[in-house]
PDB file of C-alpha atoms in Angstrom:
ATOM      1  CA  MET A 228       2.885  92.705 -39.446  1.00  0.00           C
ATOM      2  CA  ILE A 229       6.534  93.210 -38.407  1.00  0.00           C
ATOM      3  CA  LEU A 230       7.454  94.281 -34.880  1.00  0.00           C
ATOM      4  CA  ILE A 231      10.803  96.057 -34.437  1.00  0.00           C
ATOM      5  CA  LEU A 232      12.155  96.098 -30.888  1.00  0.00           C
ATOM      6  CA  SER A 233      14.740  98.857 -30.719  1.00  0.00           C
ATOM      7  CA  THR A 234      16.018 101.781 -28.702  1.00  0.00           C
ATOM      8  CA  PRO A 235      15.821 105.535 -29.390  1.00  0.00           C
ATOM      9  CA  ASN A 236      18.346 107.081 -31.778  1.00  0.00           C
ATOM     10  CA  ASP A 237      19.435 103.822 -33.419  1.00  0.00           C
ATOM     11  CA  ASP A 238      20.247 104.843 -36.994  1.00  0.00           C
ATOM     12  CA  ASP A 239      20.349 101.263 -38.303  1.00  0.00           C
ATOM     13  CA  THR A 240      16.723 100.808 -37.254  1.00  0.00           C
ATOM     14  CA  ASN A 241      15.743 104.094 -38.897  1.00  0.00           C
ATOM     15  CA  ILE A 242      17.280 103.150 -42.256  1.00  0.00           C
ATOM     16  CA  VAL A 243      15.769  99.642 -42.279  1.00  0.00           C
ATOM     17  CA  MET A 244      12.365 101.213 -41.581  1.00  0.00           C
ATOM     18  CA  GLU A 245      12.789 103.448 -44.638  1.00  0.00           C
ATOM     19  CA  HIS A 246      13.392 100.382 -46.795  1.00  0.00           C
ATOM     20  CA  LEU A 247      10.378  98.573 -45.293  1.00  0.00           C
ATOM     21  CA  ALA A 248       8.213 101.568 -46.173  1.00  0.00           C
ATOM     22  CA  ILE A 249       9.464 101.457 -49.787  1.00  0.00           C
ATOM     23  CA  LEU A 250       8.751  97.708 -49.858  1.00  0.00           C
ATOM     24  CA  GLU A 251       5.209  98.518 -48.613  1.00  0.00           C
ATOM     25  CA  GLU A 252       5.541  96.286 -45.564  1.00  0.00           C
ATOM     26  CA  LYS A 253       3.441  96.903 -42.458  1.00  0.00           C
ATOM     27  CA  TYR A 254       5.558  97.338 -39.351  1.00  0.00           C
ATOM     28  CA  ILE A 255       5.601  98.981 -35.939  1.00  0.00           C
ATOM     29  CA  ARG A 256       8.534 100.014 -33.794  1.00  0.00           C
ATOM     30  CA  ILE A 257       8.663  99.896 -30.001  1.00  0.00           C
ATOM     31  CA  ASN A 258      11.607 101.521 -28.232  1.00  0.00           C
ATOM     32  CA  ASP A 259      12.547 100.160 -24.818  1.00  0.00           C
ATOM     33  CA  LEU A 260      12.690 103.617 -23.229  1.00  0.00           C
ATOM     34  CA  ASP A 261       9.293 104.620 -24.658  1.00  0.00           C
ATOM     35  CA  LEU A 262       7.719 101.513 -23.179  1.00  0.00           C
ATOM     36  CA  PHE A 263       8.881 102.415 -19.689  1.00  0.00           C
ATOM     37  CA  ASN A 264       8.356 106.158 -19.713  1.00  0.00           C
ATOM     38  CA  GLY A 265       4.803 105.771 -21.013  1.00  0.00           C
ATOM     39  CA  ASN A 266       5.288 107.238 -24.496  1.00  0.00           C
ATOM     40  CA  THR A 267       4.214 103.824 -25.767  1.00  0.00           C
ATOM     41  CA  LYS A 268       1.236 102.589 -23.756  1.00  0.00           C
ATOM     42  CA  MET A 269       0.951  98.895 -22.947  1.00  0.00           C
ATOM     43  CA  TYR A 270      -1.929  96.861 -21.584  1.00  0.00           C
ATOM     44  CA  TYR A 271      -1.568  93.194 -20.649  1.00  0.00           C
ATOM     45  CA  GLU A 272      -4.643  91.187 -19.712  1.00  0.00           C
ATOM     46  CA  LEU A 273      -4.357  87.675 -18.292  1.00  0.00           C
ATOM     47  CA  SER A 274      -7.918  86.384 -18.638  1.00  0.00           C
ATOM     48  CA  PRO A 275      -9.884  84.923 -20.241  1.00  0.00           C
ATOM     49  CA  VAL A 276      -7.037  84.676 -22.781  1.00  0.00           C
ATOM     50  CA  PRO A 277      -3.696  86.507 -22.375  1.00  0.00           C
ATOM     51  CA  SER A 278      -3.773  89.639 -24.541  1.00  0.00           C
ATOM     52  CA  LEU A 279      -1.137  92.342 -24.995  1.00  0.00           C
ATOM     53  CA  PHE A 280      -1.902  95.701 -26.585  1.00  0.00           C
ATOM     54  CA  VAL A 281       0.460  98.587 -27.331  1.00  0.00           C
ATOM     55  CA  GLU A 282      -0.361 102.099 -28.476  1.00  0.00           C
ATOM     56  CA  ASN A 283       1.438 105.283 -29.421  1.00  0.00           C
ATOM     57  CA  ILE A 284       0.958 108.313 -31.675  1.00  0.00           C
ATOM     58  CA  PHE A 285       2.782 106.706 -34.610  1.00  0.00           C
ATOM     59  CA  PHE A 286       0.833 103.480 -35.129  1.00  0.00           C
ATOM     60  CA  GLY A 287      -2.267 103.767 -32.933  1.00  0.00           C
ATOM     61  CA  LYS A 288      -3.448 100.740 -30.948  1.00  0.00           C
ATOM     62  CA  ILE A 289      -2.129  97.301 -31.932  1.00  0.00           C
ATOM     63  CA  ASN A 290      -2.895  93.828 -30.626  1.00  0.00           C
ATOM     64  CA  LEU A 291       0.476  92.052 -30.589  1.00  0.00           C
ATOM     65  CA  SER A 292      -1.304  88.790 -31.432  1.00  0.00           C
ATOM     66  CA  ASP A 293      -1.391  90.194 -34.986  1.00  0.00           C
ATOM     67  CA  ILE A 294       2.408  90.264 -35.209  1.00  0.00           C
ATOM     68  CA  LYS A 295       3.973  87.713 -37.576  1.00  0.00           C
ATOM     69  CA  CYS A 296       7.680  88.365 -37.033  1.00  0.00           C
ATOM     70  CA  VAL A 297       9.928  90.252 -34.627  1.00  0.00           C
ATOM     71  CA  TRP A 298      13.280  91.931 -35.255  1.00  0.00           C
ATOM     72  CA  TYR A 299      15.152  91.972 -31.947  1.00  0.00           C
ATOM     73  CA  ARG A 300      17.403  94.876 -32.810  1.00  0.00           C
ATOM     74  CA  LYS A 301      18.349  96.616 -29.529  1.00  0.00           C
ATOM     75  CA  PHE A 302      15.934  96.447 -26.641  1.00  0.00           C
ATOM     76  CA  GLY A 303      15.843  96.444 -22.859  1.00  0.00           C
ATOM     77  CA  PHE A 304      18.831  98.580 -21.850  1.00  0.00           C
ATOM     78  CA  PHE A 305      18.192  99.514 -18.219  1.00  0.00           C
ATOM     79  CA  ASP A 306      21.128 101.959 -18.206  1.00  0.00           C
ATOM     80  CA  LYS A 307      19.177 104.397 -20.380  1.00  0.00           C
ATOM     81  CA  PHE A 308      16.107 104.090 -18.186  1.00  0.00           C
ATOM     82  CA  LYS A 309      17.874 104.487 -14.841  1.00  0.00           C
ATOM     83  CA  GLN A 310      19.403 107.849 -15.820  1.00  0.00           C
ATOM     84  CA  ASN A 311      16.004 109.381 -15.051  1.00  0.00           C
ATOM     85  CA  PHE A 312      16.322 108.406 -11.376  1.00  0.00           C
ATOM     86  CA  GLU A 313      19.995 108.298 -10.387  1.00  0.00           C
ATOM     87  CA  SER A 314      19.993 111.683  -8.657  1.00  0.00           C
ATOM     88  CA  GLU A 315      16.819 110.920  -6.684  1.00  0.00           C
ATOM     89  CA  ILE A 316      17.033 107.368  -5.353  1.00  0.00           C
ATOM     90  CA  ASN A 317      19.565 105.002  -3.800  1.00  0.00           C
ATOM     91  CA  ILE A 318      21.220 101.859  -5.127  1.00  0.00           C
ATOM     92  CA  GLU A 319      18.711  99.507  -3.479  1.00  0.00           C
ATOM     93  CA  MET A 320      15.794 101.237  -5.190  1.00  0.00           C
ATOM     94  CA  LEU A 321      17.611 101.125  -8.541  1.00  0.00           C
ATOM     95  CA  ASP A 322      18.152  97.385  -8.046  1.00  0.00           C
ATOM     96  CA  TYR A 323      14.439  96.962  -7.320  1.00  0.00           C
ATOM     97  CA  LEU A 324      13.460  98.960 -10.423  1.00  0.00           C
ATOM     98  CA  LYS A 325      15.829  96.895 -12.546  1.00  0.00           C
ATOM     99  CA  SER A 326      14.214  93.709 -11.232  1.00  0.00           C
ATOM    100  CA  GLU A 327      10.759  95.036 -12.134  1.00  0.00           C
ATOM    101  CA  TYR A 328      12.041  96.255 -15.495  1.00  0.00           C
ATOM    102  CA  THR A 329      13.519  92.904 -16.516  1.00  0.00           C
ATOM    103  CA  THR A 330      10.451  90.988 -15.299  1.00  0.00           C
ATOM    104  CA  ILE A 331       8.186  93.147 -17.464  1.00  0.00           C
ATOM    105  CA  LEU A 332      10.474  92.460 -20.425  1.00  0.00           C
ATOM    106  CA  ASP A 333      10.242  88.724 -19.729  1.00  0.00           C
ATOM    107  CA  ILE A 334       6.437  88.957 -19.793  1.00  0.00           C
ATOM    108  CA  PHE A 335       6.651  90.897 -23.058  1.00  0.00           C
ATOM    109  CA  PHE A 336       8.995  88.357 -24.654  1.00  0.00           C
ATOM    110  CA  GLU A 337       7.005  85.374 -23.384  1.00  0.00           C
ATOM    111  CA  PHE A 338       3.905  86.669 -25.168  1.00  0.00           C
ATOM    112  CA  LEU A 339       5.863  86.873 -28.437  1.00  0.00           C
ATOM    113  CA  LYS A 340       8.022  83.767 -28.058  1.00  0.00           C
ATOM    114  CA  ASP A 341       6.308  81.714 -30.786  1.00  0.00           C
ATOM    115  CA  LYS A 342       6.544  84.400 -33.478  1.00  0.00           C
ATOM    116  CA  LYS A 343       9.196  84.334 -36.192  1.00  0.00           C
ATOM    117  CA  TRP A 344      12.282  86.122 -34.903  1.00  0.00           C
ATOM    118  CA  LEU A 345      15.298  87.722 -36.532  1.00  0.00           C
ATOM    119  CA  ASN A 346      17.583  86.907 -33.592  1.00  0.00           C
ATOM    120  CA  HIS A 347      15.400  85.230 -31.004  1.00  0.00           C
ATOM    121  CA  TYR A 348      15.616  87.077 -27.696  1.00  0.00           C
ATOM    122  CA  SER A 349      16.319  83.853 -25.752  1.00  0.00           C
ATOM    123  CA  LYS A 350      19.459  83.153 -27.817  1.00  0.00           C
ATOM    124  CA  VAL A 351      20.751  86.700 -27.395  1.00  0.00           C
ATOM    125  CA  LYS A 352      20.107  86.737 -23.630  1.00  0.00           C
ATOM    126  CA  LYS A 353      22.087  83.554 -22.978  1.00  0.00           C
ATOM    127  CA  LEU A 354      25.118  84.745 -24.977  1.00  0.00           C
ATOM    128  CA  ASN A 355      28.294  85.702 -23.148  1.00  0.00           C
ATOM    129  CA  LYS A 356      31.803  86.542 -24.265  1.00  0.00           C
ATOM    130  CA  ILE A 357      33.574  83.629 -22.565  1.00  0.00           C
ATOM    131  CA  SER A 358      31.273  80.845 -23.789  1.00  0.00           C
ATOM    132  CA  THR A 359      31.467  82.344 -27.287  1.00  0.00           C
ATOM    133  CA  LEU A 360      35.273  82.221 -27.195  1.00  0.00           C
ATOM    134  CA  ILE A 361      35.134  78.583 -26.052  1.00  0.00           C
ATOM    135  CA  THR A 362      32.680  77.696 -28.833  1.00  0.00           C
ATOM    136  CA  SER A 363      34.783  79.450 -31.474  1.00  0.00           C
ATOM    137  CA  GLN A 364      37.857  77.557 -30.301  1.00  0.00           C
ATOM    138  CA  LYS A 365      36.022  74.236 -30.545  1.00  0.00           C
ATOM    139  CA  ILE A 366      35.115  74.795 -34.189  1.00  0.00           C
ATOM    140  CA  GLY A 367      38.704  75.656 -35.098  1.00  0.00           C
ATOM    141  CA  LEU A 368      38.940  79.450 -34.927  1.00  0.00           C
ATOM    142  CA  SER A 369      42.051  80.876 -33.272  1.00  0.00           C
ATOM    143  CA  ILE A 370      41.591  83.135 -30.234  1.00  0.00           C
ATOM    144  CA  PRO A 371      44.114  85.194 -28.250  1.00  0.00           C
ATOM    145  CA  LYS A 372      45.354  83.580 -25.045  1.00  0.00           C
ATOM    146  CA  THR A 373      42.653  84.565 -22.546  1.00  0.00           C
ATOM    147  CA  GLU A 374      42.729  84.600 -18.746  1.00  0.00           C
ATOM    148  CA  ILE A 375      40.419  85.831 -15.972  1.00  0.00           C
ATOM    149  CA  THR A 376      42.012  86.508 -12.602  1.00  0.00           C
ATOM    150  CA  ASN A 377      41.941  88.794  -9.571  1.00  0.00           C
ATOM    151  CA  ASN A 378      45.665  88.539  -8.764  1.00  0.00           C
ATOM    152  CA  LYS A 379      48.555  90.051 -10.716  1.00  0.00           C
ATOM    153  CA  ASP A 380      50.966  87.321  -9.593  1.00  0.00           C
ATOM    154  CA  LEU A 381      49.012  84.742 -11.607  1.00  0.00           C
ATOM    155  CA  LEU A 382      49.867  86.536 -14.865  1.00  0.00           C
ATOM    156  CA  ASP A 383      53.126  86.373 -16.845  1.00  0.00           C
ATOM    157  CA  LEU A 384      54.956  89.672 -16.334  1.00  0.00           C
ATOM    158  CA  ASN A 385      56.837  89.113 -19.603  1.00  0.00           C
ATOM    159  CA  GLU A 386      53.633  89.024 -21.659  1.00  0.00           C
ATOM    160  CA  SER A 387      51.912  92.028 -23.265  1.00  0.00           C
ATOM    161  CA  TYR A 388      48.217  92.143 -22.344  1.00  0.00           C
ATOM    162  CA  ILE A 389      45.051  94.018 -23.138  1.00  0.00           C
ATOM    163  CA  THR A 390      42.074  94.141 -20.781  1.00  0.00           C
ATOM    164  CA  LYS A 391      38.377  94.692 -21.489  1.00  0.00           C
ATOM    165  CA  SER A 392      34.947  94.040 -20.005  1.00  0.00           C
ATOM    166  CA  ILE A 393      34.041  90.417 -19.376  1.00  0.00           C
ATOM    167  CA  LYS A 394      30.464  91.146 -20.473  1.00  0.00           C
ATOM    168  CA  ASP A 395      29.741  94.385 -22.356  1.00  0.00           C
ATOM    169  CA  GLY A 396      31.645  97.640 -22.479  1.00  0.00           C
ATOM    170  CA  THR A 397      29.680 100.714 -21.471  1.00  0.00           C
ATOM    171  CA  VAL A 398      29.842 104.431 -20.753  1.00  0.00           C
ATOM    172  CA  ILE A 399      29.431 105.642 -17.159  1.00  0.00           C
ATOM    173  CA  ASN A 400      28.777 109.204 -16.001  1.00  0.00           C
ATOM    174  CA  VAL A 401      30.133 110.075 -12.545  1.00  0.00           C
ATOM    175  CA  LYS A 402      29.917 113.640 -11.216  1.00  0.00           C
ATOM    176  CA  GLU A 403      29.908 115.204 -14.694  1.00  0.00           C
ATOM    177  CA  LYS A 404      32.832 113.004 -15.801  1.00  0.00           C
ATOM    178  CA  ILE A 405      32.471 110.369 -18.529  1.00  0.00           C
ATOM    179  CA  PHE A 406      34.284 107.007 -18.380  1.00  0.00           C
ATOM    180  CA  PHE A 407      34.488 104.788 -21.480  1.00  0.00           C
ATOM    181  CA  PHE A 408      34.996 101.057 -20.924  1.00  0.00           C
ATOM    182  CA  LEU A 409      36.842 100.067 -24.087  1.00  0.00           C
ATOM    183  CA  THR A 410      39.809  97.774 -24.759  1.00  0.00           C
ATOM    184  CA  LYS A 411      42.994  99.019 -23.079  1.00  0.00           C
ATOM    185  CA  GLU A 412      46.600  97.890 -23.192  1.00  0.00           C
ATOM    186  CA  ILE A 413      48.023  97.163 -19.762  1.00  0.00           C
ATOM    187  CA  ASN A 414      51.590  96.969 -18.500  1.00  0.00           C
ATOM    188  CA  LEU A 415      51.710  94.577 -15.540  1.00  0.00           C
ATOM    189  CA  GLN A 416      55.092  95.838 -14.374  1.00  0.00           C
ATOM    190  CA  THR A 417      53.716  99.335 -13.860  1.00  0.00           C
ATOM    191  CA  MET A 418      50.566  98.288 -12.014  1.00  0.00           C
ATOM    192  CA  GLY A 419      52.336  99.132  -8.773  1.00  0.00           C
ATOM    193  CA  HIS A 420      50.570  98.023  -5.616  1.00  0.00           C
ATOM    194  CA  TYR A 421      47.517  96.668  -7.470  1.00  0.00           C
ATOM    195  CA  LYS A 422      48.271  93.048  -6.676  1.00  0.00           C
ATOM    196  CA  ASN A 423      44.664  92.062  -5.933  1.00  0.00           C
ATOM    197  CA  PHE A 424      41.723  93.528  -7.797  1.00  0.00           C
ATOM    198  CA  PHE A 425      38.205  92.831  -9.034  1.00  0.00           C
ATOM    199  CA  PRO A 426      38.173  89.705 -11.293  1.00  0.00           C
ATOM    200  CA  SER A 427      39.208  90.958 -14.723  1.00  0.00           C
ATOM    201  CA  LEU A 428      39.729  89.635 -18.237  1.00  0.00           C
ATOM    202  CA  PHE A 429      43.208  89.690 -19.775  1.00  0.00           C
ATOM    203  CA  GLN A 430      44.159  88.692 -23.312  1.00  0.00           C
ATOM    204  CA  GLU A 431      47.527  88.522 -24.989  1.00  0.00           C
ATOM    205  CA  LYS A 432      48.149  91.548 -27.162  1.00  0.00           C
ATOM    206  CA  VAL A 433      48.152  90.246 -30.741  1.00  0.00           C
ATOM    207  CA  ASN A 434      50.550  91.931 -33.135  1.00  0.00           C
ATOM    208  CA  LYS A 435      47.952  93.127 -35.666  1.00  0.00           C
ATOM    209  CA  GLU A 436      48.200  93.583 -39.387  1.00  0.00           C
ATOM    210  CA  TYR A 437      44.658  94.983 -39.408  1.00  0.00           C
ATOM    211  CA  GLU A 438      41.234  94.438 -37.861  1.00  0.00           C
ATOM    212  CA  LEU A 439      38.137  92.948 -39.464  1.00  0.00           C
ATOM    213  CA  ARG A 440      34.545  93.900 -38.762  1.00  0.00           C
ATOM    214  CA  ILE A 441      32.150  91.336 -40.215  1.00  0.00           C
ATOM    215  CA  PHE A 442      28.383  91.610 -40.365  1.00  0.00           C
ATOM    216  CA  HIS A 443      26.630  88.250 -40.565  1.00  0.00           C
ATOM    217  CA  LEU A 444      23.082  87.889 -41.892  1.00  0.00           C
ATOM    218  CA  ASN A 445      21.390  84.496 -42.228  1.00  0.00           C
ATOM    219  CA  GLY A 446      24.414  82.473 -43.318  1.00  0.00           C
ATOM    220  CA  LYS A 447      26.235  85.164 -45.298  1.00  0.00           C
ATOM    221  CA  ASN A 448      29.213  87.266 -44.175  1.00  0.00           C
ATOM    222  CA  TYR A 449      29.935  90.861 -45.143  1.00  0.00           C
ATOM    223  CA  PRO A 450      33.566  91.612 -44.132  1.00  0.00           C
ATOM    224  CA  MET A 451      35.375  94.934 -43.840  1.00  0.00           C
ATOM    225  CA  ALA A 452      39.067  95.568 -43.112  1.00  0.00           C
ATOM    226  CA  ILE A 453      39.982  98.420 -40.745  1.00  0.00           C
ATOM    227  CA  PHE A 454      43.570  99.671 -40.904  1.00  0.00           C
ATOM    228  CA  SER A 455      43.630 100.759 -37.289  1.00  0.00           C
ATOM    229  CA  GLN A 456      47.316  99.918 -36.762  1.00  0.00           C
ATOM    230  CA  ARG A 457      48.411 102.944 -38.754  1.00  0.00           C
ATOM    231  CA  ASP A 458      47.297 105.262 -35.945  1.00  0.00           C
ATOM    232  CA  THR A 459      48.587 105.026 -32.364  1.00  0.00           C
ATOM    233  CA  GLN A 460      45.226 106.316 -31.081  1.00  0.00           C
ATOM    234  CA  THR A 461      43.304 103.402 -32.633  1.00  0.00           C
ATOM    235  CA  GLY A 462      46.034 100.757 -32.575  1.00  0.00           C
ATOM    236  CA  VAL A 463      44.668  98.818 -29.590  1.00  0.00           C
ATOM    237  CA  ASP A 464      40.955  99.419 -30.266  1.00  0.00           C
ATOM    238  CA  TYR A 465      39.615 101.146 -33.375  1.00  0.00           C
ATOM    239  CA  ARG A 466      36.700 102.461 -31.264  1.00  0.00           C
ATOM    240  CA  HIS A 467      39.120 105.069 -29.867  1.00  0.00           C
ATOM    241  CA  TYR A 468      38.060 106.958 -32.976  1.00  0.00           C
ATOM    242  CA  ASN A 469      40.280 109.581 -34.512  1.00  0.00           C
ATOM    243  CA  TYR A 470      37.683 111.843 -36.083  1.00  0.00           C
ATOM    244  CA  SER A 471      40.239 114.225 -37.571  1.00  0.00           C
ATOM    245  CA  ARG A 472      42.074 111.371 -39.306  1.00  0.00           C
ATOM    246  CA  PRO A 473      39.722 108.363 -39.631  1.00  0.00           C
ATOM    247  CA  ASN A 474      40.982 104.837 -40.234  1.00  0.00           C
ATOM    248  CA  ARG A 475      40.839 103.549 -43.788  1.00  0.00           C
ATOM    249  CA  MET A 476      38.045 100.945 -44.160  1.00  0.00           C
ATOM    250  CA  ILE A 477      37.532  98.764 -47.253  1.00  0.00           C
ATOM    251  CA  SER A 478      35.583  95.664 -48.289  1.00  0.00           C
ATOM    252  CA  TYR A 479      37.445  92.403 -47.740  1.00  0.00           C
ATOM    253  CA  SER A 480      37.443  88.818 -49.020  1.00  0.00           C
ATOM    254  CA  LEU A 481      37.739  86.210 -46.287  1.00  0.00           C
ATOM    255  CA  PRO A 482      39.563  82.932 -46.882  1.00  0.00           C
ATOM    256  CA  GLN A 483      36.924  80.275 -47.546  1.00  0.00           C
ATOM    257  CA  GLU A 484      37.920  78.303 -44.447  1.00  0.00           C
ATOM    258  CA  ILE A 485      37.445  81.333 -42.153  1.00  0.00           C
ATOM    259  CA  ASP A 486      34.184  82.291 -43.852  1.00  0.00           C
ATOM    260  CA  GLU A 487      32.778  78.794 -43.311  1.00  0.00           C
ATOM    261  CA  LYS A 488      33.902  78.684 -39.676  1.00  0.00           C
ATOM    262  CA  ILE A 489      32.212  82.018 -38.941  1.00  0.00           C
ATOM    263  CA  CYS A 490      28.964  80.703 -40.458  1.00  0.00           C
ATOM    264  CA  HIS A 491      29.361  77.530 -38.385  1.00  0.00           C
ATOM    265  CA  LEU A 492      29.920  79.612 -35.232  1.00  0.00           C
ATOM    266  CA  MET A 493      26.804  81.732 -35.818  1.00  0.00           C
ATOM    267  CA  LYS A 494      24.773  78.580 -36.397  1.00  0.00           C
ATOM    268  CA  LYS A 495      26.087  77.051 -33.165  1.00  0.00           C
ATOM    269  CA  LEU A 496      25.217  80.261 -31.300  1.00  0.00           C
ATOM    270  CA  GLU A 497      21.771  80.238 -32.976  1.00  0.00           C
ATOM    271  CA  LEU A 498      22.186  83.846 -34.102  1.00  0.00           C
ATOM    272  CA  ASP A 499      20.722  85.144 -37.350  1.00  0.00           C
ATOM    273  CA  THR A 500      22.645  88.423 -37.289  1.00  0.00           C
ATOM    274  CA  GLY A 501      25.679  89.819 -35.542  1.00  0.00           C
ATOM    275  CA  SER A 502      28.753  91.995 -35.874  1.00  0.00           C
ATOM    276  CA  LEU A 503      31.975  90.039 -35.366  1.00  0.00           C
ATOM    277  CA  ASP A 504      35.424  91.376 -34.506  1.00  0.00           C
ATOM    278  CA  ILE A 505      38.478  89.508 -35.797  1.00  0.00           C
ATOM    279  CA  ILE A 506      42.191  90.412 -35.883  1.00  0.00           C
ATOM    280  CA  LYS A 507      44.458  89.468 -38.772  1.00  0.00           C
ATOM    281  CA  GLY A 508      47.777  88.958 -37.014  1.00  0.00           C
ATOM    282  CA  LYS A 509      51.171  89.611 -38.543  1.00  0.00           C
ATOM    283  CA  ASP A 510      51.745  85.879 -38.034  1.00  0.00           C
ATOM    284  CA  GLY A 511      49.085  85.255 -40.712  1.00  0.00           C
ATOM    285  CA  LYS A 512      46.445  83.904 -38.306  1.00  0.00           C
ATOM    286  CA  TYR A 513      42.889  85.164 -37.921  1.00  0.00           C
ATOM    287  CA  TYR A 514      42.023  85.689 -34.239  1.00  0.00           C
ATOM    288  CA  PHE A 515      38.339  85.739 -33.283  1.00  0.00           C
ATOM    289  CA  LEU A 516      37.534  88.237 -30.520  1.00  0.00           C
ATOM    290  CA  GLU A 517      33.758  88.499 -30.041  1.00  0.00           C
ATOM    291  CA  VAL A 518      30.333  88.847 -31.625  1.00  0.00           C
ATOM    292  CA  ASN A 519      27.731  91.487 -30.828  1.00  0.00           C
ATOM    293  CA  PRO A 520      24.222  90.370 -31.896  1.00  0.00           C
ATOM    294  CA  SER A 521      23.059  93.998 -31.808  1.00  0.00           C
ATOM    295  CA  GLY A 522      26.199  95.650 -33.141  1.00  0.00           C
ATOM    296  CA  GLN A 523      25.795  98.559 -35.530  1.00  0.00           C
ATOM    297  CA  PHE A 524      26.191  97.641 -39.189  1.00  0.00           C
ATOM    298  CA  ARG A 525      25.975 101.035 -40.876  1.00  0.00           C
ATOM    299  CA  MET A 526      29.730 101.374 -40.350  1.00  0.00           C
ATOM    300  CA  THR A 527      30.232  98.189 -42.405  1.00  0.00           C
ATOM    301  CA  SER A 528      27.544  98.749 -45.001  1.00  0.00           C
ATOM    302  CA  MET A 529      28.344 102.263 -46.160  1.00  0.00           C
ATOM    303  CA  PRO A 530      32.142 102.146 -46.712  1.00  0.00           C
ATOM    304  CA  CYS A 531      31.783  98.793 -48.504  1.00  0.00           C
ATOM    305  CA  ASN A 532      28.555  99.486 -50.458  1.00  0.00           C
ATOM    306  CA  TYR A 533      26.953  96.340 -49.039  1.00  0.00           C
ATOM    307  CA  ASN A 534      23.460  97.909 -48.756  1.00  0.00           C
ATOM    308  CA  LEU A 535      22.866  95.884 -45.596  1.00  0.00           C
ATOM    309  CA  HIS A 536      19.805  97.812 -44.464  1.00  0.00           C
ATOM    310  CA  TYR A 537      18.007  96.801 -47.650  1.00  0.00           C
ATOM    311  CA  GLU A 538      19.121  93.181 -47.119  1.00  0.00           C
ATOM    312  CA  VAL A 539      17.723  93.189 -43.565  1.00  0.00           C
ATOM    313  CA  ALA A 540      14.460  94.743 -44.797  1.00  0.00           C
ATOM    314  CA  CYS A 541      14.141  92.042 -47.485  1.00  0.00           C
ATOM    315  CA  CYS A 542      14.754  89.363 -44.873  1.00  0.00           C
ATOM    316  CA  LEU A 543      11.962  90.786 -42.681  1.00  0.00           C
ATOM    317  CA  LYS A 544       9.649  91.038 -45.701  1.00  0.00           C
ATOM    318  CA  LYS A 545      10.213  87.347 -46.445  1.00  0.00           C
ATOM    319  CA  MET A 546       9.529  86.416 -42.808  1.00  0.00           C
ATOM    320  CA  ASN A 547       6.332  88.482 -42.846  1.00  0.00           C
ATOM    321  CA  THR A 548       4.710  86.487 -45.649  1.00  0.00           C
TER     322      THR A 548
END
């Protein structure tokens, strides 16, 4: 049986499940939020032998010892869980709940650690943006000049920079206002009195020809070109979507050298799947930016007719035999 660890409203999970049903594969899905709000019941018994049972209205009661393989899609996002409590409790209590939340996840993962995994949770958890950039550089991929500092004077005022989250971008709601943490261009000369600030990541602004979004699955790359530079709204980050005039997106053929280096990188990171962001600069170079092990791949599959959801389902079917 296949276990899918996901989160509510993830369309990629929904479509893969449809393919698994057509392939007549047995599977269950557990959403992180459902596990912690009680919609999916769990029961963990330590003795005489550790046993973990889950139950909900969709699949009944299942002993997770019967699971053969696990797809670690998207799972364990505390931000979605904490929204239920933010107006009622203080920061210290939220920190305590997060500690309990992550410990329960660790128990859950530990029980399943020896199963077959499509992206093993331990490899995803240890991943971070900076170590990934260092690894990509070591295997010969170009990266933008990258600096982390808390003082403006340590940066070159003549350079053009972008800034983004050191870990993961997010969306924060504050007093009915929504703040999106995406990639932003920054002008150091207009930062005014902000000489010292929270440690932040700065990268040189690469003069783009276009962006590439690449989905990787078990040693094979599925690239897509995004012509984000043709729109000032999406020029720095295509995720500043222009819904009235979307970017053109087409399938793409990577140079063999870049294709092989991406496969080498994913092998070094011990990731089976991931969505990679790369810039094709006007200088002809390919600049690696980051990889998201849980990045959405519908946006790559559908414009390029890659049928990636079927490919993922077939991969899980093979693992389940």
